[in-house]
């Protein structure tokens, strides 16, 4: 087996993503030692019991001591205060990263606390489930999924990157740090792409953030209906509604922070969504079958593209064992 990519890795916030990272690093022999911490004693106790980290410590400052890589795995809204706390304790020459679902807000909140001799490379594994907490992780979570690593905007150069806390200003050292983090994510099974923070936030608003808000809304509406129709919504829920409920069961803290910190891009996409919804509403009212058919043909092709890119299964009903609604 090749030598580990990092000597000591510190994971802060032991939920779905951190526990999956610890398990994936262990599977690939990618770290000499993984140290974890969480602000909740019960979470630390569960993580210690499950044993996916080599050591669990009480505080973030203890965890980052001597770490070659520190990964913030907490909700986006908690990252700034955490960075302020650990910033002065980061090892010179080490790398600070995160896994937050929004990037512009993280760069703004964390960047100012990163010492000049530490490489700050924000990241986002585009992989997850609706489960959260220290028991929810699994080693395969990142297999064949994308991990986006954030680099300064094209052409803005190493100095501008250093101003945002992204990189140290030493281009060669920054490139080497990026290559190392890329190797870690690839070792954990992911495909890696680099992107700037604004682009990331717009792309994710389309592919993840707006769809989550729509799912929350749909389930919220159905929940109101449920009171009237005496549980018929649950009883007769077809695949469409069930898929919305899975998304709408995602962690409330995480998603509150996503919307509050990716406001502009999410509102832009929701504006477009509302316009298209009105157009479909009009087509239904006016009996414009051609419009509906054309629209649904286009969306079917998008689904085909996702399958062809290997990002989802072609099996009916997402490969669920039975097409019947669960009881
Ligand atoms: P999670 O399962 O809820 O885990 C987050 C953990 O961080 C919890 O154990 C939480 O403890 C802890 N925490 C919160 N504030 C902390 C602090 N100041 N110091 C130490 N620990 C703290 O969430 P997750 O799904 O792993 O998400 C973590 C990050 O990954 C988020 O930024 C999210 O946007 C991003 N992400 C999530 C997904 C997904 O699908 N879930 C996918 C990609 C990226 P308590 O619960 O006790 O407060």
Short mmCIF file of C-alpha atoms and ligand atoms in Angstrom, two decimals:
data_model
loop_
_atom_site.label_atom_id
_atom_site.label_comp_id
_atom_site.label_asym_id
_atom_site.label_seq_id
_atom_site.Cartn_x
_atom_site.Cartn_y
_atom_site.Cartn_z
CA UNK A 1 0.00 0.00 0.00
CA UNK A 2 1.32 3.51 -0.80
CA UNK A 3 2.16 5.83 2.11
CA UNK A 4 -0.62 8.01 3.59
CA UNK A 5 -1.26 11.32 1.86
CA UNK A 6 -1.38 13.22 5.16
CA UNK A 7 0.23 12.41 8.50
CA UNK A 8 -2.44 13.81 10.82
CA UNK A 9 -5.95 14.81 9.70
CA UNK A 10 -8.34 16.66 12.04
CA UNK A 11 -12.10 16.45 11.43
CA UNK A 12 -14.28 18.98 13.24
CA UNK A 13 -18.02 18.22 13.50
CA UNK A 14 -18.58 14.46 13.56
CA UNK A 15 -21.74 14.07 11.48
CA UNK A 16 -22.55 12.39 8.16
CA UNK A 17 -19.71 13.91 6.14
CA UNK A 18 -16.92 13.67 8.74
CA UNK A 19 -17.76 10.09 9.72
CA UNK A 20 -17.88 9.10 6.04
CA UNK A 21 -14.52 10.81 5.44
CA UNK A 22 -12.95 9.00 8.40
CA UNK A 23 -14.23 5.65 7.11
CA UNK A 24 -13.17 6.37 3.52
CA UNK A 25 -9.69 7.47 4.64
CA UNK A 26 -9.33 4.29 6.66
CA UNK A 27 -10.49 2.18 3.71
CA UNK A 28 -7.81 3.75 1.49
CA UNK A 29 -5.04 4.06 4.10
CA UNK A 30 -4.94 7.77 3.25
CA UNK A 31 -4.05 9.28 6.65
CA UNK A 32 -1.48 8.35 9.27
CA UNK A 33 -3.88 9.39 12.01
CA UNK A 34 -7.43 10.83 12.06
CA UNK A 35 -8.42 12.92 15.07
CA UNK A 36 -12.04 14.00 15.49
CA UNK A 37 -13.96 16.40 17.67
CA UNK A 38 -17.49 17.76 18.04
CA UNK A 39 -19.01 20.37 20.32
CA UNK A 40 -21.55 17.91 21.73
CA UNK A 41 -20.28 15.42 24.35
CA UNK A 42 -22.85 12.81 23.30
CA UNK A 43 -21.65 12.97 19.67
CA UNK A 44 -18.04 12.56 20.83
CA UNK A 45 -19.10 9.57 22.95
CA UNK A 46 -20.89 7.89 20.01
CA UNK A 47 -17.96 8.54 17.65
CA UNK A 48 -15.50 7.11 20.18
CA UNK A 49 -17.71 4.04 20.58
CA UNK A 50 -17.92 3.50 16.80
CA UNK A 51 -14.14 3.96 16.53
CA UNK A 52 -13.82 5.46 13.04
CA UNK A 53 -11.33 8.06 14.28
CA UNK A 54 -8.03 7.10 15.85
CA UNK A 55 -8.63 9.61 18.61
CA UNK A 56 -11.53 11.79 19.80
CA UNK A 57 -10.59 14.97 21.65
CA UNK A 58 -12.74 17.51 23.51
CA UNK A 59 -11.93 20.74 21.71
CA UNK A 60 -11.25 21.91 18.18
CA UNK A 61 -8.01 23.55 19.33
CA UNK A 62 -6.75 20.21 20.63
CA UNK A 63 -7.76 18.50 17.39
CA UNK A 64 -5.86 20.87 15.08
CA UNK A 65 -2.62 20.75 17.07
CA UNK A 66 0.08 19.44 14.69
CA UNK A 67 -2.52 18.50 12.02
CA UNK A 68 -1.37 18.51 8.38
CA UNK A 69 -4.97 18.81 7.20
CA UNK A 70 -7.92 20.28 9.10
CA UNK A 71 -11.43 19.84 7.66
CA UNK A 72 -14.37 21.85 8.99
CA UNK A 73 -17.42 19.55 8.76
CA UNK A 74 -19.91 21.74 10.66
CA UNK A 75 -22.95 23.63 9.31
CA UNK A 76 -21.96 26.61 7.15
CA UNK A 77 -23.18 29.17 9.72
CA UNK A 78 -20.81 27.78 12.37
CA UNK A 79 -17.62 27.96 10.30
CA UNK A 80 -16.56 31.58 10.89
CA UNK A 81 -16.53 31.35 14.69
CA UNK A 82 -14.79 27.99 14.51
CA UNK A 83 -12.08 29.37 12.21
CA UNK A 84 -11.53 32.32 14.57
CA UNK A 85 -11.05 29.85 17.41
CA UNK A 86 -8.59 27.50 15.68
CA UNK A 87 -6.83 29.95 13.31
CA UNK A 88 -3.94 30.83 15.63
CA UNK A 89 -3.38 27.14 16.42
CA UNK A 90 -3.04 25.84 12.85
CA UNK A 91 0.32 24.30 11.94
CA UNK A 92 2.44 26.41 9.54
CA UNK A 93 2.40 24.86 6.06
CA UNK A 94 -0.76 22.86 6.81
CA UNK A 95 -4.00 22.93 4.82
CA UNK A 96 -7.38 24.10 6.09
CA UNK A 97 -10.42 22.88 4.16
CA UNK A 98 -14.15 22.46 4.71
CA UNK A 99 -17.07 20.55 3.22
CA UNK A 100 -19.78 23.22 3.38
CA UNK A 101 -22.53 23.23 0.77
CA UNK A 102 -22.08 26.97 0.11
CA UNK A 103 -18.70 28.45 -0.78
CA UNK A 104 -18.80 32.25 -1.12
CA UNK A 105 -20.04 32.72 2.46
CA UNK A 106 -17.47 30.25 3.80
CA UNK A 107 -14.60 32.03 2.02
CA UNK A 108 -15.79 35.33 3.52
CA UNK A 109 -16.31 33.97 7.03
CA UNK A 110 -13.25 31.73 7.30
CA UNK A 111 -10.68 33.48 5.04
CA UNK A 112 -9.83 36.34 7.42
CA UNK A 113 -8.88 33.89 10.18
CA UNK A 114 -6.45 31.81 8.12
CA UNK A 115 -2.78 32.58 8.89
CA UNK A 116 -0.66 33.57 5.88
CA UNK A 117 1.39 30.37 6.07
CA UNK A 118 -1.63 28.04 5.94
CA UNK A 119 -3.23 26.89 2.65
CA UNK A 120 -6.98 27.47 2.67
CA UNK A 121 -8.73 25.28 0.08
CA UNK A 122 -12.52 25.18 0.57
CA UNK A 123 -14.23 22.04 -0.71
CA UNK A 124 -17.66 20.54 -1.26
CA UNK A 125 -18.29 16.83 -1.77
CA UNK A 126 -21.49 16.72 -3.81
CA UNK A 127 -22.64 13.63 -2.02
CA UNK A 128 -24.96 13.13 0.88
CA UNK A 129 -28.06 11.51 2.25
CA UNK A 130 -31.02 12.80 4.26
CA UNK A 131 -29.44 11.28 7.39
CA UNK A 132 -27.20 13.18 9.76
CA UNK A 133 -25.22 12.68 12.94
CA UNK A 134 -22.29 10.54 14.06
CA UNK A 135 -23.91 7.20 13.19
CA UNK A 136 -24.88 8.08 9.61
CA UNK A 137 -21.54 7.83 7.78
CA UNK A 138 -20.35 5.10 5.41
CA UNK A 139 -17.09 4.64 3.51
CA UNK A 140 -18.71 4.51 0.05
CA UNK A 141 -20.51 7.87 0.28
CA UNK A 142 -18.07 9.65 -2.06
CA UNK A 143 -17.51 6.82 -4.56
CA UNK A 144 -17.91 8.16 -8.10
CA UNK A 145 -19.43 11.41 -6.82
CA UNK A 146 -17.95 14.85 -7.46
CA UNK A 147 -15.92 16.84 -5.01
CA UNK A 148 -15.50 20.51 -5.92
CA UNK A 149 -12.38 22.28 -4.64
CA UNK A 150 -12.45 26.07 -4.63
CA UNK A 151 -9.63 28.03 -6.19
CA UNK A 152 -9.42 31.80 -6.89
CA UNK A 153 -11.23 33.05 -9.99
CA UNK A 154 -9.44 32.41 -13.28
CA UNK A 155 -6.93 35.13 -13.96
CA UNK A 156 -7.20 36.71 -10.50
CA UNK A 157 -3.79 35.26 -9.63
CA UNK A 158 -2.12 34.02 -6.46
CA UNK A 159 -2.05 37.46 -4.80
CA UNK A 160 -5.79 38.00 -5.10
CA UNK A 161 -6.28 34.46 -3.79
CA UNK A 162 -4.10 35.24 -0.81
CA UNK A 163 -6.20 38.38 -0.12
CA UNK A 164 -9.28 36.17 0.24
CA UNK A 165 -7.36 33.80 2.48
CA UNK A 166 -7.27 31.33 -0.42
CA UNK A 167 -3.66 30.25 -0.63
CA UNK A 168 -0.46 31.64 0.78
CA UNK A 169 0.64 33.70 -2.22
CA UNK A 170 3.38 31.16 -2.98
CA UNK A 171 2.06 29.63 -6.23
CA UNK A 172 4.19 26.46 -6.15
CA UNK A 173 3.34 25.66 -2.54
CA UNK A 174 -0.35 26.38 -3.17
CA UNK A 175 -0.37 24.13 -6.24
CA UNK A 176 1.29 21.33 -4.25
CA UNK A 177 -1.26 21.71 -1.43
CA UNK A 178 -4.12 21.57 -3.95
CA UNK A 179 -2.67 18.45 -5.61
CA UNK A 180 -2.41 16.77 -2.22
CA UNK A 181 -6.00 17.54 -1.24
CA UNK A 182 -7.16 16.40 -4.68
CA UNK A 183 -5.31 13.10 -4.16
CA UNK A 184 -7.05 12.63 -0.82
CA UNK A 185 -10.53 13.09 -2.32
CA UNK A 186 -9.68 10.83 -5.24
CA UNK A 187 -8.41 8.26 -2.73
CA UNK A 188 -11.81 8.52 -0.99
CA UNK A 189 -13.45 7.60 -4.32
CA UNK A 190 -14.49 11.04 -5.60
CA UNK A 191 -13.95 12.74 -8.95
CA UNK A 192 -12.43 16.17 -8.35
CA UNK A 193 -13.03 19.44 -10.17
CA UNK A 194 -11.86 22.94 -9.31
CA UNK A 195 -14.17 25.96 -9.53
CA UNK A 196 -14.40 29.47 -8.14
CA UNK A 197 -16.78 30.19 -5.27
CA UNK A 198 -19.35 32.26 -7.21
CA UNK A 199 -19.65 29.67 -9.96
CA UNK A 200 -20.02 26.93 -7.34
CA UNK A 201 -22.84 28.76 -5.56
CA UNK A 202 -24.78 29.36 -8.78
CA UNK A 203 -24.38 25.78 -10.02
CA UNK A 204 -25.41 24.33 -6.66
CA UNK A 205 -28.38 26.71 -6.41
CA UNK A 206 -29.67 25.06 -9.60
CA UNK A 207 -28.78 21.45 -8.85
CA UNK A 208 -29.37 21.26 -5.11
CA UNK A 209 -30.49 24.33 -3.17
CA UNK A 210 -33.58 25.35 -5.17
CA UNK A 211 -34.74 21.70 -5.54
CA UNK A 212 -34.50 21.27 -1.76
CA UNK A 213 -36.63 24.37 -1.19
CA UNK A 214 -39.20 23.11 -3.67
CA UNK A 215 -39.29 19.73 -1.91
CA UNK A 216 -39.71 21.42 1.48
CA UNK A 217 -42.59 23.46 0.04
CA UNK A 218 -44.32 20.50 -1.61
CA UNK A 219 -44.16 18.40 1.56
CA UNK A 220 -45.29 21.39 3.63
CA UNK A 221 -48.33 21.86 1.36
CA UNK A 222 -49.15 18.16 1.51
CA UNK A 223 -48.82 18.23 5.28
CA UNK A 224 -51.48 20.94 5.39
CA UNK A 225 -53.66 18.83 3.11
CA UNK A 226 -53.11 15.79 5.28
CA UNK A 227 -55.03 17.39 8.13
CA UNK A 228 -58.03 17.70 5.84
CA UNK A 229 -57.85 14.33 4.14
CA UNK A 230 -57.08 12.21 7.16
CA UNK A 231 -53.68 10.72 6.21
CA UNK A 232 -54.57 9.97 2.59
CA UNK A 233 -51.46 11.81 1.45
CA UNK A 234 -49.23 9.37 3.29
CA UNK A 235 -51.34 6.34 2.55
CA UNK A 236 -51.45 6.88 -1.19
CA UNK A 237 -48.14 8.66 -1.64
CA UNK A 238 -46.78 7.78 -5.05
CA UNK A 239 -43.09 7.76 -5.92
CA UNK A 240 -43.05 11.48 -6.78
CA UNK A 241 -44.23 12.59 -3.36
CA UNK A 242 -42.14 10.01 -1.53
CA UNK A 243 -39.02 11.31 -3.26
CA UNK A 244 -39.89 14.83 -2.11
CA UNK A 245 -40.30 13.60 1.48
CA UNK A 246 -36.84 12.03 1.42
CA UNK A 247 -35.26 15.33 0.44
CA UNK A 248 -37.44 17.28 2.87
CA UNK A 249 -36.23 15.07 5.73
CA UNK A 250 -32.72 16.57 5.44
CA UNK A 251 -31.06 18.24 8.41
CA UNK A 252 -32.91 21.51 9.31
CA UNK A 253 -29.82 23.32 10.66
CA UNK A 254 -27.71 22.52 7.64
CA UNK A 255 -30.39 23.65 5.19
CA UNK A 256 -31.31 26.79 7.12
CA UNK A 257 -27.65 27.80 6.83
CA UNK A 258 -27.48 26.92 3.14
CA UNK A 259 -30.36 29.24 2.25
CA UNK A 260 -29.21 32.06 4.50
CA UNK A 261 -25.71 31.95 3.05
CA UNK A 262 -26.50 31.36 -0.62
CA UNK A 263 -29.28 33.95 -0.77
CA UNK A 264 -28.57 35.65 -4.11
CA UNK A 265 -28.05 32.57 -6.28
CA UNK A 266 -30.98 30.70 -4.71
CA UNK A 267 -33.34 33.67 -5.15
CA UNK A 268 -32.24 34.06 -8.76
CA UNK A 269 -33.03 30.43 -9.55
CA UNK A 270 -36.31 30.54 -7.62
CA UNK A 271 -37.29 33.58 -9.72
CA UNK A 272 -36.70 31.57 -12.88
CA UNK A 273 -38.57 28.64 -11.36
CA UNK A 274 -41.60 30.80 -10.57
CA UNK A 275 -41.68 32.14 -14.14
CA UNK A 276 -41.60 28.63 -15.60
CA UNK A 277 -44.23 27.45 -13.14
CA UNK A 278 -46.54 30.27 -14.27
CA UNK A 279 -45.94 29.29 -17.92
CA UNK A 280 -46.87 25.68 -17.16
CA UNK A 281 -49.90 26.84 -15.18
CA UNK A 282 -51.02 28.88 -18.19
CA UNK A 283 -50.46 25.93 -20.54
CA UNK A 284 -52.64 23.72 -18.35
CA UNK A 285 -55.38 26.38 -18.10
CA UNK A 286 -55.35 26.97 -21.86
CA UNK A 287 -55.15 23.27 -22.73
CA UNK A 288 -51.81 23.82 -24.49
CA UNK A 289 -50.77 20.16 -24.72
CA UNK A 290 -47.94 20.90 -27.16
CA UNK A 291 -46.23 23.18 -24.63
CA UNK A 292 -46.52 20.58 -21.88
CA UNK A 293 -45.29 17.78 -24.14
CA UNK A 294 -42.28 19.78 -25.37
CA UNK A 295 -41.38 20.77 -21.83
CA UNK A 296 -41.57 17.22 -20.47
CA UNK A 297 -39.54 15.92 -23.44
CA UNK A 298 -36.79 18.41 -22.56
CA UNK A 299 -36.76 17.39 -18.87
CA UNK A 300 -36.66 13.72 -19.80
CA UNK A 301 -33.50 14.38 -21.83
CA UNK A 302 -31.90 16.03 -18.79
CA UNK A 303 -32.62 12.91 -16.72
CA UNK A 304 -31.06 10.81 -19.51
CA UNK A 305 -27.93 13.00 -19.37
CA UNK A 306 -27.56 12.42 -15.61
CA UNK A 307 -27.79 8.66 -16.12
CA UNK A 308 -25.34 8.73 -19.06
CA UNK A 309 -22.87 10.66 -16.85
CA UNK A 310 -23.03 7.79 -14.34
CA UNK A 311 -24.56 10.01 -11.63
CA UNK A 312 -27.71 7.91 -11.12
CA UNK A 313 -29.17 4.50 -11.87
CA UNK A 314 -31.29 3.70 -14.92
CA UNK A 315 -33.25 1.14 -12.89
CA UNK A 316 -37.00 1.84 -12.54
CA UNK A 317 -37.93 3.74 -9.37
CA UNK A 318 -34.22 4.33 -8.53
CA UNK A 319 -33.66 0.58 -8.24
CA UNK A 320 -35.89 0.17 -5.20
CA UNK A 321 -36.66 -3.47 -4.57
CA UNK A 322 -40.38 -3.07 -5.05
CA UNK A 323 -42.45 -0.62 -7.00
CA UNK A 324 -45.11 -0.82 -4.29
CA UNK A 325 -45.41 2.01 -1.82
CA UNK A 326 -43.95 1.03 1.57
CA UNK A 327 -46.46 0.43 4.35
P1 LIG B 1 -24.34 16.67 10.45
O1 LIG B 1 -24.48 15.20 10.23
O2 LIG B 1 -25.44 17.40 11.15
O3 LIG B 1 -22.96 16.94 11.22
C1 LIG B 1 -22.52 18.19 11.63
C2 LIG B 1 -21.87 18.02 12.99
O4 LIG B 1 -21.21 19.23 13.37
C3 LIG B 1 -22.89 17.73 14.10
O5 LIG B 1 -22.44 16.63 14.87
C4 LIG B 1 -22.88 19.03 14.90
O6 LIG B 1 -23.21 18.80 16.26
C5 LIG B 1 -21.46 19.47 14.74
N1 LIG B 1 -21.21 20.88 15.03
C6 LIG B 1 -22.01 21.95 14.78
N2 LIG B 1 -21.39 23.09 15.17
C7 LIG B 1 -20.18 22.73 15.66
C8 LIG B 1 -19.08 23.44 16.21
N3 LIG B 1 -19.11 24.76 16.33
N4 LIG B 1 -18.00 22.75 16.64
C9 LIG B 1 -17.96 21.41 16.54
N5 LIG B 1 -18.98 20.65 16.04
C10 LIG B 1 -20.07 21.31 15.60
O7 LIG B 1 -24.10 17.44 9.09
P2 LIG B 1 -23.40 16.93 7.75
O8 LIG B 1 -24.45 16.44 6.83
O9 LIG B 1 -22.22 16.08 8.05
O10 LIG B 1 -22.96 18.35 7.17
C11 LIG B 1 -21.75 18.96 7.57
C12 LIG B 1 -21.35 19.98 6.51
O11 LIG B 1 -21.26 19.30 5.26
C13 LIG B 1 -22.34 21.12 6.32
O12 LIG B 1 -21.64 22.32 6.15
C14 LIG B 1 -23.09 20.75 5.06
O13 LIG B 1 -23.49 21.93 4.36
C15 LIG B 1 -22.04 19.98 4.29
N6 LIG B 1 -22.55 18.95 3.36
C16 LIG B 1 -23.62 18.19 3.69
C17 LIG B 1 -24.10 17.24 2.79
C18 LIG B 1 -25.33 16.40 3.10
O14 LIG B 1 -26.01 15.95 2.20
N7 LIG B 1 -25.64 16.15 4.36
C19 LIG B 1 -23.45 17.06 1.57
C20 LIG B 1 -22.32 17.82 1.28
C21 LIG B 1 -21.88 18.77 2.20
P3 LIG B 1 -24.73 19.00 16.78
O15 LIG B 1 -25.61 18.31 15.82
O16 LIG B 1 -24.69 18.37 18.12
O17 LIG B 1 -24.95 20.49 16.82
#
